[in-house]
């Protein structure tokens, strides 16, 4: 379905009339309840790989991998307990020469099943946020996560899990060379900026990772639960777009 720009803004809650097209479902509530269940992490390092992928690489070795080798390493990663219950690692999706890199938290059930980030309800909102910026999934944008494997019950990834996954994301960023990075929510902020401050205190600022500008906004799943903050997210995206445009080398006037 293709929506007009006006419809996109309405969808994001920026226009006067707002309508939720994606009601929160009973399964998502069940998942939220399940997220509080105690987890018993068991490292994967002792388990035989079922994927036939290479041995896990050291963080230093990961920084030398090319894109295909990095993809393989992630598919076979057993560096943290999240590998145990995943159906598959979710590497990322999009343009390999992107202007924009959006980073979320980690795959949920839908993403784990499909092998692609942001394909559930939050993903639909993210697609609408992208469309409001006149970009479509796969064109000028790459989408990745702070962790590549689904945290059981969709709980927040642990700091050690994000630390184990960081070399992969770091290498993705180095290979993709986006012009701007947008961090969606606290986990992404924690992973990339190593900062635990509130999102509210970090919004509207320009950070940097490896010389690339980084901005912060709310996670789409949070926005689905906190509709008034969609307007703030739109402000953040406009700030990100201005920051991106500042990166562009001005065209010669003659
Ligand atoms: N939430 C995320 O942070 N990432 C996904 O891929 C899906 C939902």
PDB file of C-alpha atoms and ligand atoms in Angstrom:
ATOM      1  CA  UNK A   1       0.000   0.000   0.000  1.00  0.00           C
ATOM      2  CA  UNK A   2       1.453   3.362  -0.886  1.00  0.00           C
ATOM      3  CA  UNK A   3       0.555   6.282   1.338  1.00  0.00           C
ATOM      4  CA  UNK A   4       0.724   9.958   0.499  1.00  0.00           C
ATOM      5  CA  UNK A   5       3.096  12.166   2.471  1.00  0.00           C
ATOM      6  CA  UNK A   6       0.095  13.667   4.277  1.00  0.00           C
ATOM      7  CA  UNK A   7      -1.066  10.183   5.277  1.00  0.00           C
ATOM      8  CA  UNK A   8       2.438   9.405   6.551  1.00  0.00           C
ATOM      9  CA  UNK A   9       2.416  12.486   8.761  1.00  0.00           C
ATOM     10  CA  UNK A  10      -1.007  11.550  10.028  1.00  0.00           C
ATOM     11  CA  UNK A  11       0.306   8.068  10.745  1.00  0.00           C
ATOM     12  CA  UNK A  12       3.178   9.544  12.757  1.00  0.00           C
ATOM     13  CA  UNK A  13       0.831  11.765  14.706  1.00  0.00           C
ATOM     14  CA  UNK A  14       2.219  14.978  13.282  1.00  0.00           C
ATOM     15  CA  UNK A  15      -0.867  16.016  11.362  1.00  0.00           C
ATOM     16  CA  UNK A  16      -3.980  17.100  13.282  1.00  0.00           C
ATOM     17  CA  UNK A  17      -5.835  13.825  12.851  1.00  0.00           C
ATOM     18  CA  UNK A  18      -4.185  10.717  14.207  1.00  0.00           C
ATOM     19  CA  UNK A  19      -5.328   7.152  13.592  1.00  0.00           C
ATOM     20  CA  UNK A  20      -3.649   3.965  14.836  1.00  0.00           C
ATOM     21  CA  UNK A  21      -3.679   1.480  11.996  1.00  0.00           C
ATOM     22  CA  UNK A  22      -1.812  -1.179  13.945  1.00  0.00           C
ATOM     23  CA  UNK A  23      -3.545  -2.061  17.195  1.00  0.00           C
ATOM     24  CA  UNK A  24      -1.407  -3.677  19.865  1.00  0.00           C
ATOM     25  CA  UNK A  25      -2.244  -7.354  19.724  1.00  0.00           C
ATOM     26  CA  UNK A  26      -2.733  -9.881  22.497  1.00  0.00           C
ATOM     27  CA  UNK A  27       0.482 -11.711  21.468  1.00  0.00           C
ATOM     28  CA  UNK A  28       2.521  -8.541  21.931  1.00  0.00           C
ATOM     29  CA  UNK A  29       1.077  -8.072  25.394  1.00  0.00           C
ATOM     30  CA  UNK A  30       1.846 -11.715  26.168  1.00  0.00           C
ATOM     31  CA  UNK A  31       5.411 -11.159  25.001  1.00  0.00           C
ATOM     32  CA  UNK A  32       5.733  -8.133  27.280  1.00  0.00           C
ATOM     33  CA  UNK A  33       4.582 -10.215  30.251  1.00  0.00           C
ATOM     34  CA  UNK A  34       6.915 -13.024  29.283  1.00  0.00           C
ATOM     35  CA  UNK A  35       9.788 -10.520  29.179  1.00  0.00           C
ATOM     36  CA  UNK A  36       9.754 -10.380  32.958  1.00  0.00           C
ATOM     37  CA  UNK A  37      10.298 -14.141  33.280  1.00  0.00           C
ATOM     38  CA  UNK A  38      13.681 -15.050  34.777  1.00  0.00           C
ATOM     39  CA  UNK A  39      16.224 -16.135  32.189  1.00  0.00           C
ATOM     40  CA  UNK A  40      18.878 -18.730  32.711  1.00  0.00           C
ATOM     41  CA  UNK A  41      21.659 -17.829  30.347  1.00  0.00           C
ATOM     42  CA  UNK A  42      23.912 -20.662  29.261  1.00  0.00           C
ATOM     43  CA  UNK A  43      26.863 -19.735  27.095  1.00  0.00           C
ATOM     44  CA  UNK A  44      26.781 -21.128  23.597  1.00  0.00           C
ATOM     45  CA  UNK A  45      30.510 -21.517  23.294  1.00  0.00           C
ATOM     46  CA  UNK A  46      30.361 -25.205  24.269  1.00  0.00           C
ATOM     47  CA  UNK A  47      27.563 -26.062  21.916  1.00  0.00           C
ATOM     48  CA  UNK A  48      28.244 -27.517  18.510  1.00  0.00           C
ATOM     49  CA  UNK A  49      27.315 -25.127  15.733  1.00  0.00           C
ATOM     50  CA  UNK A  50      24.231 -26.227  13.864  1.00  0.00           C
ATOM     51  CA  UNK A  51      24.801 -23.726  11.109  1.00  0.00           C
ATOM     52  CA  UNK A  52      28.103 -24.903   9.736  1.00  0.00           C
ATOM     53  CA  UNK A  53      29.483 -21.385   9.953  1.00  0.00           C
ATOM     54  CA  UNK A  54      33.061 -20.489  10.858  1.00  0.00           C
ATOM     55  CA  UNK A  55      34.368 -20.381  14.399  1.00  0.00           C
ATOM     56  CA  UNK A  56      33.605 -17.164  16.272  1.00  0.00           C
ATOM     57  CA  UNK A  57      36.153 -14.470  15.508  1.00  0.00           C
ATOM     58  CA  UNK A  58      37.915 -12.284  18.041  1.00  0.00           C
ATOM     59  CA  UNK A  59      36.781  -8.626  18.144  1.00  0.00           C
ATOM     60  CA  UNK A  60      40.061  -7.642  16.464  1.00  0.00           C
ATOM     61  CA  UNK A  61      39.644 -10.197  13.677  1.00  0.00           C
ATOM     62  CA  UNK A  62      36.064  -9.072  13.071  1.00  0.00           C
ATOM     63  CA  UNK A  63      37.353  -5.601  12.216  1.00  0.00           C
ATOM     64  CA  UNK A  64      39.205  -7.096   9.232  1.00  0.00           C
ATOM     65  CA  UNK A  65      36.246  -8.952   7.705  1.00  0.00           C
ATOM     66  CA  UNK A  66      34.637  -7.960   4.437  1.00  0.00           C
ATOM     67  CA  UNK A  67      30.846  -7.897   4.114  1.00  0.00           C
ATOM     68  CA  UNK A  68      30.314 -11.539   3.045  1.00  0.00           C
ATOM     69  CA  UNK A  69      32.696 -12.824   5.733  1.00  0.00           C
ATOM     70  CA  UNK A  70      31.014 -10.636   8.336  1.00  0.00           C
ATOM     71  CA  UNK A  71      27.604 -11.993   7.312  1.00  0.00           C
ATOM     72  CA  UNK A  72      28.894 -15.552   7.743  1.00  0.00           C
ATOM     73  CA  UNK A  73      30.507 -14.802  11.087  1.00  0.00           C
ATOM     74  CA  UNK A  74      27.255 -13.362  12.442  1.00  0.00           C
ATOM     75  CA  UNK A  75      25.217 -16.323  11.165  1.00  0.00           C
ATOM     76  CA  UNK A  76      27.466 -18.702  13.068  1.00  0.00           C
ATOM     77  CA  UNK A  77      28.121 -16.539  16.123  1.00  0.00           C
ATOM     78  CA  UNK A  78      28.014 -18.289  19.487  1.00  0.00           C
ATOM     79  CA  UNK A  79      29.633 -15.513  21.504  1.00  0.00           C
ATOM     80  CA  UNK A  80      26.757 -15.047  23.936  1.00  0.00           C
ATOM     81  CA  UNK A  81      23.769 -16.998  25.270  1.00  0.00           C
ATOM     82  CA  UNK A  82      21.335 -15.339  22.871  1.00  0.00           C
ATOM     83  CA  UNK A  83      22.391 -17.837  20.198  1.00  0.00           C
ATOM     84  CA  UNK A  84      20.660 -20.599  22.110  1.00  0.00           C
ATOM     85  CA  UNK A  85      17.066 -19.727  21.428  1.00  0.00           C
ATOM     86  CA  UNK A  86      17.360 -17.889  18.148  1.00  0.00           C
ATOM     87  CA  UNK A  87      15.947 -19.287  14.950  1.00  0.00           C
ATOM     88  CA  UNK A  88      18.571 -17.262  13.119  1.00  0.00           C
ATOM     89  CA  UNK A  89      20.785 -14.251  13.627  1.00  0.00           C
ATOM     90  CA  UNK A  90      19.325 -11.111  12.050  1.00  0.00           C
ATOM     91  CA  UNK A  91      22.167  -9.343  10.282  1.00  0.00           C
ATOM     92  CA  UNK A  92      20.476  -6.234   8.913  1.00  0.00           C
ATOM     93  CA  UNK A  93      18.824  -5.063   5.739  1.00  0.00           C
ATOM     94  CA  UNK A  94      19.135  -2.292   3.210  1.00  0.00           C
ATOM     95  CA  UNK A  95      21.285  -0.286   0.871  1.00  0.00           C
ATOM     96  CA  UNK A  96      24.964  -1.166   1.201  1.00  0.00           C
ATOM     97  CA  UNK A  97      25.914   2.385   0.289  1.00  0.00           C
ATOM     98  CA  UNK A  98      23.481   4.209   2.560  1.00  0.00           C
ATOM     99  CA  UNK A  99      23.098   7.801   3.624  1.00  0.00           C
ATOM    100  CA  UNK A 100      21.166   6.679   6.702  1.00  0.00           C
ATOM    101  CA  UNK A 101      21.818   3.938   9.225  1.00  0.00           C
ATOM    102  CA  UNK A 102      19.025   3.244  11.707  1.00  0.00           C
ATOM    103  CA  UNK A 103      19.943   1.072  14.680  1.00  0.00           C
ATOM    104  CA  UNK A 104      17.320  -0.579  16.879  1.00  0.00           C
ATOM    105  CA  UNK A 105      17.541  -2.837  19.890  1.00  0.00           C
ATOM    106  CA  UNK A 106      17.291  -6.447  18.774  1.00  0.00           C
ATOM    107  CA  UNK A 107      15.087  -8.841  16.828  1.00  0.00           C
ATOM    108  CA  UNK A 108      11.674  -9.805  18.150  1.00  0.00           C
ATOM    109  CA  UNK A 109       9.713 -12.934  17.282  1.00  0.00           C
ATOM    110  CA  UNK A 110       8.771 -11.741  13.787  1.00  0.00           C
ATOM    111  CA  UNK A 111      12.320 -10.709  12.959  1.00  0.00           C
ATOM    112  CA  UNK A 112      13.733 -13.965  14.361  1.00  0.00           C
ATOM    113  CA  UNK A 113      11.360 -15.902  12.120  1.00  0.00           C
ATOM    114  CA  UNK A 114      11.960 -13.822   9.002  1.00  0.00           C
ATOM    115  CA  UNK A 115      15.635 -12.963   9.412  1.00  0.00           C
ATOM    116  CA  UNK A 116      15.019  -9.256   8.770  1.00  0.00           C
ATOM    117  CA  UNK A 117      14.979  -6.365  11.270  1.00  0.00           C
ATOM    118  CA  UNK A 118      11.836  -4.386  12.019  1.00  0.00           C
ATOM    119  CA  UNK A 119       9.229  -6.458  10.211  1.00  0.00           C
ATOM    120  CA  UNK A 120       6.617  -6.429  13.012  1.00  0.00           C
ATOM    121  CA  UNK A 121       4.416  -3.623  14.298  1.00  0.00           C
ATOM    122  CA  UNK A 122       7.344  -1.412  15.267  1.00  0.00           C
ATOM    123  CA  UNK A 123       8.775  -2.022  11.802  1.00  0.00           C
ATOM    124  CA  UNK A 124       5.631  -0.738  10.143  1.00  0.00           C
ATOM    125  CA  UNK A 125       5.935   2.464  12.110  1.00  0.00           C
ATOM    126  CA  UNK A 126       9.635   2.698  11.239  1.00  0.00           C
ATOM    127  CA  UNK A 127       8.759   2.308   7.549  1.00  0.00           C
ATOM    128  CA  UNK A 128       6.265   5.153   7.925  1.00  0.00           C
ATOM    129  CA  UNK A 129       8.881   7.292   9.655  1.00  0.00           C
ATOM    130  CA  UNK A 130      11.250   6.607   6.743  1.00  0.00           C
ATOM    131  CA  UNK A 131       8.524   7.390   4.218  1.00  0.00           C
ATOM    132  CA  UNK A 132       7.905  10.724   5.945  1.00  0.00           C
ATOM    133  CA  UNK A 133      11.564  11.467   5.141  1.00  0.00           C
ATOM    134  CA  UNK A 134      10.980  10.376   1.537  1.00  0.00           C
ATOM    135  CA  UNK A 135      13.065   7.248   1.933  1.00  0.00           C
ATOM    136  CA  UNK A 136      12.050   3.644   1.554  1.00  0.00           C
ATOM    137  CA  UNK A 137      13.459   0.544   3.172  1.00  0.00           C
ATOM    138  CA  UNK A 138      16.353  -0.584   1.015  1.00  0.00           C
ATOM    139  CA  UNK A 139      16.975   2.772  -0.653  1.00  0.00           C
ATOM    140  CA  UNK A 140      19.638   5.031   0.891  1.00  0.00           C
ATOM    141  CA  UNK A 141      18.999   3.415   4.255  1.00  0.00           C
ATOM    142  CA  UNK A 142      20.354   0.439   6.149  1.00  0.00           C
ATOM    143  CA  UNK A 143      18.621  -0.978   9.242  1.00  0.00           C
ATOM    144  CA  UNK A 144      20.451  -2.940  11.932  1.00  0.00           C
ATOM    145  CA  UNK A 145      20.184  -3.742  15.623  1.00  0.00           C
ATOM    146  CA  UNK A 146      22.314  -3.482  18.755  1.00  0.00           C
ATOM    147  CA  UNK A 147      22.094  -7.289  19.083  1.00  0.00           C
ATOM    148  CA  UNK A 148      21.625  -9.727  16.194  1.00  0.00           C
ATOM    149  CA  UNK A 149      19.836 -12.488  18.086  1.00  0.00           C
ATOM    150  CA  UNK A 150      16.421 -12.334  19.691  1.00  0.00           C
ATOM    151  CA  UNK A 151      16.483 -11.837  23.463  1.00  0.00           C
ATOM    152  CA  UNK A 152      14.087 -14.452  24.903  1.00  0.00           C
ATOM    153  CA  UNK A 153      10.634 -13.054  25.620  1.00  0.00           C
ATOM    154  CA  UNK A 154      11.707  -9.838  23.881  1.00  0.00           C
ATOM    155  CA  UNK A 155      13.463  -8.653  27.014  1.00  0.00           C
ATOM    156  CA  UNK A 156      15.993  -5.823  26.826  1.00  0.00           C
ATOM    157  CA  UNK A 157      19.432  -7.153  25.839  1.00  0.00           C
ATOM    158  CA  UNK A 158      21.930  -7.400  28.694  1.00  0.00           C
ATOM    159  CA  UNK A 159      25.035  -5.204  28.653  1.00  0.00           C
ATOM    160  CA  UNK A 160      27.234  -8.282  28.121  1.00  0.00           C
ATOM    161  CA  UNK A 161      25.136  -9.368  25.164  1.00  0.00           C
ATOM    162  CA  UNK A 162      25.420  -5.936  23.574  1.00  0.00           C
ATOM    163  CA  UNK A 163      29.157  -5.933  24.252  1.00  0.00           C
ATOM    164  CA  UNK A 164      29.504  -9.355  22.581  1.00  0.00           C
ATOM    165  CA  UNK A 165      27.607  -8.121  19.521  1.00  0.00           C
ATOM    166  CA  UNK A 166      29.218  -4.684  19.282  1.00  0.00           C
ATOM    167  CA  UNK A 167      32.231  -5.747  17.141  1.00  0.00           C
ATOM    168  CA  UNK A 168      29.821  -6.921  14.421  1.00  0.00           C
ATOM    169  CA  UNK A 169      27.849  -3.666  14.470  1.00  0.00           C
ATOM    170  CA  UNK A 170      31.050  -1.665  14.633  1.00  0.00           C
ATOM    171  CA  UNK A 171      32.329  -3.462  11.516  1.00  0.00           C
ATOM    172  CA  UNK A 172      29.001  -2.982   9.743  1.00  0.00           C
ATOM    173  CA  UNK A 173      29.236   0.751  10.393  1.00  0.00           C
ATOM    174  CA  UNK A 174      32.834   0.854   9.161  1.00  0.00           C
ATOM    175  CA  UNK A 175      31.926  -0.964   5.927  1.00  0.00           C
ATOM    176  CA  UNK A 176      28.643   0.854   5.283  1.00  0.00           C
ATOM    177  CA  UNK A 177      30.077   4.331   5.976  1.00  0.00           C
ATOM    178  CA  UNK A 178      26.645   5.947   6.436  1.00  0.00           C
ATOM    179  CA  UNK A 179      26.418   9.735   6.421  1.00  0.00           C
ATOM    180  CA  UNK A 180      24.253   9.698   9.538  1.00  0.00           C
ATOM    181  CA  UNK A 181      23.391   7.188  12.239  1.00  0.00           C
ATOM    182  CA  UNK A 182      20.020   7.338  14.004  1.00  0.00           C
ATOM    183  CA  UNK A 183      19.854   5.448  17.283  1.00  0.00           C
ATOM    184  CA  UNK A 184      16.380   4.135  18.072  1.00  0.00           C
ATOM    185  CA  UNK A 185      15.988   3.859  21.820  1.00  0.00           C
ATOM    186  CA  UNK A 186      18.184   3.284  24.841  1.00  0.00           C
ATOM    187  CA  UNK A 187      19.763  -0.033  23.864  1.00  0.00           C
ATOM    188  CA  UNK A 188      21.096   1.410  20.613  1.00  0.00           C
ATOM    189  CA  UNK A 189      22.414   4.428  22.533  1.00  0.00           C
ATOM    190  CA  UNK A 190      24.056   2.123  25.038  1.00  0.00           C
ATOM    191  CA  UNK A 191      25.639   0.006  22.283  1.00  0.00           C
ATOM    192  CA  UNK A 192      27.006   2.828  20.121  1.00  0.00           C
ATOM    193  CA  UNK A 193      27.564   5.755  22.477  1.00  0.00           C
ATOM    194  CA  UNK A 194      28.097   3.701  25.640  1.00  0.00           C
ATOM    195  CA  UNK A 195      25.843   6.176  27.395  1.00  0.00           C
ATOM    196  CA  UNK A 196      23.136   5.388  29.935  1.00  0.00           C
ATOM    197  CA  UNK A 197      21.555   8.834  30.186  1.00  0.00           C
ATOM    198  CA  UNK A 198      17.853   9.247  29.484  1.00  0.00           C
ATOM    199  CA  UNK A 199      16.786   9.563  25.874  1.00  0.00           C
ATOM    200  CA  UNK A 200      15.065  12.826  26.717  1.00  0.00           C
ATOM    201  CA  UNK A 201      18.405  14.308  27.791  1.00  0.00           C
ATOM    202  CA  UNK A 202      20.223  13.081  24.650  1.00  0.00           C
ATOM    203  CA  UNK A 203      17.708  14.121  21.976  1.00  0.00           C
ATOM    204  CA  UNK A 204      18.522  17.084  19.786  1.00  0.00           C
ATOM    205  CA  UNK A 205      22.277  16.683  20.130  1.00  0.00           C
ATOM    206  CA  UNK A 206      24.841  15.681  17.539  1.00  0.00           C
ATOM    207  CA  UNK A 207      27.114  12.898  18.713  1.00  0.00           C
ATOM    208  CA  UNK A 208      29.796  11.123  16.693  1.00  0.00           C
ATOM    209  CA  UNK A 209      30.961   7.617  16.098  1.00  0.00           C
ATOM    210  CA  UNK A 210      34.125   7.188  14.020  1.00  0.00           C
ATOM    211  CA  UNK A 211      33.600  10.651  12.549  1.00  0.00           C
ATOM    212  CA  UNK A 212      29.990   9.897  11.553  1.00  0.00           C
ATOM    213  CA  UNK A 213      27.271  12.100  13.069  1.00  0.00           C
ATOM    214  CA  UNK A 214      24.928  10.265  15.411  1.00  0.00           C
ATOM    215  CA  UNK A 215      21.505  11.389  16.627  1.00  0.00           C
ATOM    216  CA  UNK A 216      19.139   9.825  19.074  1.00  0.00           C
ATOM    217  CA  UNK A 217      15.398   9.291  19.040  1.00  0.00           C
ATOM    218  CA  UNK A 218      12.709   7.114  20.539  1.00  0.00           C
ATOM    219  CA  UNK A 219      12.296   3.477  19.593  1.00  0.00           C
ATOM    220  CA  UNK A 220       9.229   2.861  17.376  1.00  0.00           C
ATOM    221  CA  UNK A 221       7.880   0.268  19.850  1.00  0.00           C
ATOM    222  CA  UNK A 222       7.987   2.964  22.554  1.00  0.00           C
ATOM    223  CA  UNK A 223       6.200   5.361  20.212  1.00  0.00           C
ATOM    224  CA  UNK A 224       3.406   2.828  19.683  1.00  0.00           C
ATOM    225  CA  UNK A 225       2.810   2.949  23.435  1.00  0.00           C
ATOM    226  CA  UNK A 226       3.422   6.686  23.881  1.00  0.00           C
ATOM    227  CA  UNK A 227       1.655   8.315  20.997  1.00  0.00           C
ATOM    228  CA  UNK A 228       2.235  11.983  21.936  1.00  0.00           C
ATOM    229  CA  UNK A 229       5.991  11.440  21.668  1.00  0.00           C
ATOM    230  CA  UNK A 230       5.647  10.780  17.934  1.00  0.00           C
ATOM    231  CA  UNK A 231       5.825  14.536  17.426  1.00  0.00           C
ATOM    232  CA  UNK A 232       9.174  14.585  19.253  1.00  0.00           C
ATOM    233  CA  UNK A 233      10.416  11.708  17.103  1.00  0.00           C
ATOM    234  CA  UNK A 234       9.495  13.679  14.003  1.00  0.00           C
ATOM    235  CA  UNK A 235      11.490  16.659  15.348  1.00  0.00           C
ATOM    236  CA  UNK A 236      14.431  14.297  15.860  1.00  0.00           C
ATOM    237  CA  UNK A 237      14.195  12.986  12.309  1.00  0.00           C
ATOM    238  CA  UNK A 238      14.121  16.522  10.929  1.00  0.00           C
ATOM    239  CA  UNK A 239      17.168  17.335  13.061  1.00  0.00           C
ATOM    240  CA  UNK A 240      18.857  14.208  11.678  1.00  0.00           C
ATOM    241  CA  UNK A 241      18.034  15.247   8.115  1.00  0.00           C
ATOM    242  CA  UNK A 242      19.475  18.728   8.693  1.00  0.00           C
ATOM    243  CA  UNK A 243      22.586  17.150  10.193  1.00  0.00           C
ATOM    244  CA  UNK A 244      22.880  14.839   7.189  1.00  0.00           C
ATOM    245  CA  UNK A 245      22.538  17.736   4.771  1.00  0.00           C
ATOM    246  CA  UNK A 246      25.274  19.640   6.588  1.00  0.00           C
ATOM    247  CA  UNK A 247      27.580  16.729   5.717  1.00  0.00           C
ATOM    248  CA  UNK A 248      26.994  17.114   1.997  1.00  0.00           C
ATOM    249  CA  UNK A 249      29.719  18.954   0.123  1.00  0.00           C
ATOM    250  CA  UNK A 250      28.030  22.046  -1.378  1.00  0.00           C
ATOM    251  CA  UNK A 251      27.759  21.927  -5.147  1.00  0.00           C
ATOM    252  CA  UNK A 252      29.983  24.272  -7.078  1.00  0.00           C
ATOM    253  CA  UNK A 253      28.003  27.452  -7.788  1.00  0.00           C
ATOM    254  CA  UNK A 254      29.570  27.821 -11.243  1.00  0.00           C
TER     255      UNK A 254
HETATM  256  N1  LIG B   1      12.700  -3.861  17.583  1.00  0.00           N
HETATM  257  C1  LIG B   1      14.009  -3.675  17.345  1.00  0.00           C
HETATM  258  O1  LIG B   1      14.680  -2.965  18.063  1.00  0.00           O
HETATM  259  N2  LIG B   1      14.551  -4.275  16.295  1.00  0.00           N
HETATM  260  C2  LIG B   1      13.865  -5.050  15.477  1.00  0.00           C
HETATM  261  O2  LIG B   1      14.449  -5.571  14.530  1.00  0.00           O
HETATM  262  C3  LIG B   1      12.498  -5.230  15.742  1.00  0.00           C
HETATM  263  C4  LIG B   1      11.940  -4.625  16.791  1.00  0.00           C
END
